[in-house]
Short mmCIF file of C-alpha atoms in Angstrom, two decimals:
data_model
loop_
_atom_site.label_atom_id
_atom_site.label_comp_id
_atom_site.label_asym_id
_atom_site.label_seq_id
_atom_site.Cartn_x
_atom_site.Cartn_y
_atom_site.Cartn_z
CA GLY X 9 22.19 -59.00 23.00
CA GLN X 10 20.11 -57.31 25.63
CA GLN X 11 17.36 -55.14 24.37
CA LEU X 12 14.72 -52.79 25.65
CA ASN X 13 11.04 -53.47 25.24
CA GLN X 14 9.82 -50.55 23.19
CA SER X 15 6.17 -50.06 22.20
CA PRO X 16 4.31 -49.60 20.11
CA GLN X 17 6.28 -51.03 17.24
CA SER X 18 4.54 -48.78 14.75
CA MET X 19 1.92 -45.98 14.72
CA PHE X 20 -0.02 -44.42 11.97
CA ILE X 21 -1.77 -41.11 13.08
CA GLN X 22 -3.51 -38.12 11.75
CA GLU X 23 -1.64 -34.87 11.68
CA GLY X 24 -2.38 -32.90 14.86
CA GLU X 25 -2.79 -35.96 17.09
CA ASP X 26 -0.58 -36.55 20.14
CA VAL X 27 1.76 -39.59 20.19
CA SER X 28 3.06 -41.56 23.15
CA MET X 29 5.65 -44.33 23.15
CA ASN X 30 7.51 -46.04 25.97
CA CYS X 31 10.39 -48.35 26.79
CA THR X 32 10.66 -50.77 29.62
CA SER X 33 13.40 -52.99 31.00
CA SER X 34 13.97 -55.45 33.78
CA SER X 35 17.22 -53.68 34.57
CA ILE X 36 17.84 -50.33 36.19
CA PHE X 37 19.28 -47.67 33.99
CA ASN X 38 21.10 -44.46 34.93
CA THR X 39 20.52 -42.78 31.63
CA TRP X 40 17.73 -42.79 29.08
CA LEU X 41 18.10 -41.32 25.59
CA TRP X 42 15.55 -40.79 22.87
CA TYR X 43 16.68 -40.65 19.28
CA LYS X 44 14.94 -40.11 16.00
CA GLN X 45 16.15 -41.74 12.81
CA GLU X 46 15.03 -40.83 9.22
CA PRO X 47 15.61 -43.15 6.33
CA GLY X 48 19.14 -43.36 5.26
CA GLU X 49 20.35 -41.12 8.10
CA GLY X 50 21.99 -41.73 11.45
CA PRO X 51 19.93 -41.32 14.61
CA VAL X 52 19.55 -37.78 15.93
CA LEU X 53 19.40 -37.27 19.74
CA LEU X 54 16.07 -35.75 20.89
CA ILE X 55 16.21 -35.87 24.67
CA ALA X 56 18.58 -37.13 27.21
CA LEU X 57 17.47 -37.96 30.82
CA TYR X 58 19.77 -38.55 33.77
CA LYS X 59 17.63 -38.60 36.90
CA ALA X 60 14.70 -40.77 37.98
CA GLY X 61 11.58 -38.75 37.67
CA GLU X 62 13.17 -36.24 35.39
CA LEU X 63 10.73 -34.73 32.91
CA THR X 64 12.30 -32.89 29.99
CA SER X 65 10.79 -31.11 27.00
CA ASN X 66 12.32 -30.32 23.62
CA GLY X 67 9.70 -28.33 21.62
CA ARG X 68 6.67 -30.53 21.22
CA LEU X 69 8.53 -33.51 22.58
CA THR X 70 8.44 -34.44 26.22
CA ALA X 71 10.23 -37.42 27.82
CA GLN X 72 10.32 -38.73 31.32
CA PHE X 73 12.75 -41.05 33.21
CA GLY X 74 10.64 -43.43 35.19
CA ILE X 75 10.92 -43.31 38.98
CA THR X 76 11.72 -47.03 39.09
CA ARG X 77 14.58 -46.30 36.66
CA LYS X 78 13.27 -49.20 34.48
CA ASP X 79 11.27 -47.20 32.04
CA SER X 80 10.79 -44.02 30.09
CA PHE X 81 8.33 -42.54 27.82
CA LEU X 82 8.35 -40.08 24.99
CA ASN X 83 5.35 -37.99 24.02
CA ILE X 84 4.94 -35.92 20.83
CA SER X 85 2.18 -33.33 20.88
CA ALA X 86 0.28 -32.01 17.86
CA SER X 87 2.06 -34.14 15.39
CA ILE X 88 3.18 -32.93 12.03
CA PRO X 89 4.28 -34.63 8.81
CA SER X 90 7.91 -34.09 9.53
CA ASP X 91 7.68 -36.13 12.70
CA VAL X 92 7.68 -39.18 10.48
CA GLY X 93 10.55 -41.52 11.30
CA ILE X 94 11.71 -44.30 13.58
CA TYR X 95 12.09 -43.40 17.30
CA PHE X 96 14.51 -45.32 19.39
CA CYS X 97 14.94 -45.37 23.07
CA ALA X 98 18.34 -46.27 24.60
CA GLY X 99 19.41 -46.84 28.13
CA ARG X 100 22.71 -47.07 29.78
CA LEU X 101 23.55 -49.48 32.52
CA GLY X 102 26.22 -48.86 35.17
CA ALA X 103 29.22 -46.57 35.03
CA GLY X 104 32.56 -46.56 33.43
CA ASN X 105 34.19 -45.04 30.38
CA ASN X 106 32.94 -47.69 27.89
CA ARG X 107 29.51 -48.18 29.24
CA LYS X 108 27.31 -49.26 26.33
CA LEU X 109 23.86 -48.28 25.29
CA ILE X 110 21.11 -50.79 25.23
CA TRP X 111 18.66 -50.10 22.37
CA GLY X 112 14.95 -50.60 21.86
CA LEU X 113 13.80 -51.93 18.66
CA GLY X 114 12.18 -48.70 17.57
CA THR X 115 8.72 -47.14 16.96
CA SER X 116 7.98 -46.45 13.43
CA LEU X 117 5.80 -43.34 13.12
CA ALA X 118 3.69 -42.40 10.11
CA VAL X 119 1.68 -39.18 10.06
CA ASN X 120 -1.18 -38.66 7.63
CA PRO X 121 -1.44 -35.06 6.61
CA GLY P 21 25.46 -29.60 19.93
CA ALA P 22 28.07 -31.93 18.40
CA VAL P 23 28.73 -32.96 14.88
CA VAL P 24 29.88 -36.28 13.68
CA SER P 25 30.51 -36.85 10.05
CA GLN P 26 30.91 -40.16 8.13
CA HIS P 27 32.47 -40.72 4.71
CA PRO P 28 31.62 -42.11 2.36
CA SER P 29 27.82 -41.91 2.74
CA TRP P 30 27.40 -44.82 0.30
CA VAL P 31 29.69 -47.21 -1.41
CA ILE P 32 29.40 -50.06 -3.85
CA CYS P 33 32.16 -52.51 -4.21
CA LYS P 34 33.04 -55.88 -5.71
CA SER P 35 33.15 -58.95 -3.58
CA GLY P 36 36.63 -59.55 -2.19
CA THR P 37 37.67 -55.96 -1.99
CA SER P 38 38.18 -53.88 1.20
CA VAL P 39 36.30 -50.83 2.05
CA LYS P 40 37.21 -48.08 4.51
CA ILE P 41 34.68 -45.93 6.25
CA GLU P 42 35.77 -42.76 8.17
CA CYS P 43 34.08 -41.21 11.17
CA ARG P 44 35.06 -37.78 12.26
CA SER P 45 34.03 -35.60 15.23
CA LEU P 46 34.03 -32.12 13.75
CA ASP P 47 33.68 -29.86 16.74
CA PHE P 48 34.73 -31.86 19.70
CA GLN P 49 37.35 -34.50 20.74
CA ALA P 50 36.06 -37.96 21.25
CA THR P 51 38.00 -40.37 23.40
CA THR P 52 35.50 -43.07 22.66
CA MET P 53 33.83 -43.92 19.39
CA PHE P 54 31.35 -46.61 18.53
CA TRP P 55 30.51 -48.57 15.46
CA TYR P 56 27.07 -49.92 14.73
CA ARG P 57 25.51 -51.97 12.03
CA GLN P 58 21.87 -51.68 11.15
CA PHE P 59 19.79 -53.92 8.91
CA PRO P 60 16.64 -52.64 7.27
CA LYS P 61 13.84 -51.90 9.78
CA GLN P 62 15.96 -53.08 12.67
CA SER P 63 17.58 -51.46 15.58
CA LEU P 64 21.21 -50.68 15.87
CA MET P 65 23.62 -53.42 16.65
CA LEU P 66 26.84 -52.47 18.32
CA MET P 67 29.93 -53.90 16.59
CA ALA P 68 32.71 -52.48 18.55
CA THR P 69 33.93 -49.76 20.87
CA SER P 70 37.11 -47.88 20.00
CA ASN P 71 39.23 -45.74 22.38
CA GLU P 72 41.79 -43.30 21.18
CA GLY P 73 45.21 -44.86 21.17
CA SER P 74 44.19 -48.38 22.09
CA LYS P 75 42.67 -51.50 20.56
CA ALA P 76 38.99 -51.74 19.82
CA THR P 77 36.73 -53.83 21.93
CA TYR P 78 34.59 -56.02 19.72
CA GLU P 79 31.12 -57.40 20.60
CA GLN P 80 30.55 -61.07 20.66
CA GLY P 81 30.23 -62.56 17.24
CA VAL P 82 31.87 -59.66 15.50
CA GLU P 83 35.10 -60.73 13.71
CA LYS P 84 37.87 -58.33 14.49
CA ASP P 85 39.95 -59.48 11.47
CA LYS P 86 36.99 -58.78 9.28
CA PHE P 87 36.10 -55.47 10.62
CA LEU P 88 39.28 -53.56 11.37
CA ILE P 89 38.85 -50.52 13.59
CA ASN P 90 41.39 -47.80 14.12
CA HIS P 91 41.01 -44.77 16.35
CA ALA P 92 44.35 -43.03 15.80
CA SER P 93 43.36 -39.58 16.84
CA LEU P 94 40.66 -37.82 19.11
CA THR P 95 38.68 -36.85 16.02
CA LEU P 96 39.02 -39.77 13.67
CA SER P 97 38.03 -43.45 13.74
CA THR P 98 38.03 -45.74 10.73
CA LEU P 99 36.23 -48.97 9.99
CA THR P 100 37.67 -51.17 7.36
CA VAL P 101 35.56 -54.10 5.96
CA THR P 102 38.14 -56.54 4.69
CA SER P 103 37.48 -58.91 1.83
CA ALA P 104 33.88 -57.80 1.66
CA HIS P 105 31.11 -60.17 0.68
CA PRO P 106 27.49 -59.61 -0.15
CA GLU P 107 26.43 -60.55 3.35
CA ASP P 108 28.50 -57.61 4.66
CA SER P 109 26.11 -55.24 2.82
CA SER P 110 24.49 -53.03 5.49
CA PHE P 111 24.18 -49.59 6.94
CA TYR P 112 27.13 -48.72 9.13
CA ILE P 113 26.82 -45.93 11.62
CA CYS P 114 29.48 -44.44 13.93
CA SER P 115 28.84 -42.49 17.08
CA ALA P 116 30.99 -40.49 19.41
CA ARG P 117 30.94 -39.32 22.92
CA LYS P 118 32.27 -35.90 23.89
CA THR P 119 35.13 -36.15 26.32
CA GLU P 120 33.42 -34.09 28.89
CA ASN P 121 29.92 -35.36 28.31
CA THR P 122 28.09 -37.55 30.74
CA GLY P 123 26.78 -40.00 28.25
CA GLU P 124 25.16 -38.54 25.24
CA LEU P 125 26.11 -40.23 21.88
CA PHE P 126 26.13 -38.26 18.65
CA PHE P 127 25.87 -40.15 15.41
CA GLY P 128 27.25 -39.83 12.01
CA GLU P 129 25.04 -39.86 8.94
CA GLY P 130 25.70 -43.48 8.26
CA SER P 131 27.44 -45.32 5.37
CA ARG P 132 25.49 -47.67 3.12
CA LEU P 133 27.68 -50.47 1.91
CA THR P 134 26.63 -52.63 -0.95
CA VAL P 135 28.82 -55.50 -1.94
CA LEU P 136 28.16 -57.04 -5.32
#
């Protein structure tokens, strides 16, 4: 099925460093969502974006809905060991009650204390 | 927030048996629920969309007779893996959308199925 281009695929950083990851698509989305998944758990919603250009923060996390509506980024500032996990972007095309999410392949983050 | 709970969190079964996984929205009503399958170190793969009171919509390549989905109430959807085989072993995750919500999905904890 259709997927988003998410990069980087993995990151290994030192505690305290900032992290940036992004997703791009050839299609226009009307919603961007960022999730974090830890091993053996379901994804947890971090940030939801609904308007082009929207910049939203959740603690040390900041995400933006690209003005072209074809991309989004997630930044994590001052990383800590508990930030470890896989981060997924997801975008929604179109409208309708059953509109599906298109998923990125994930960015695996490892933080060295 | 919104809480979605799955049960069981893990199950081991013999080949040929059927396994039922429940997905419940605990503090909201969900007219739509989604079932995903996830292989190790891969992204989520949508299997089907279920709407309360109607038949589920399956994604291409997903056998509806193999993966039975029932969404009998606004707070419960079930996935039954019928005549399970080792290749059905996977991590199954459900998600639900709040009735009033514009689009955010809330996920259950996932269910790890191992078929021997």
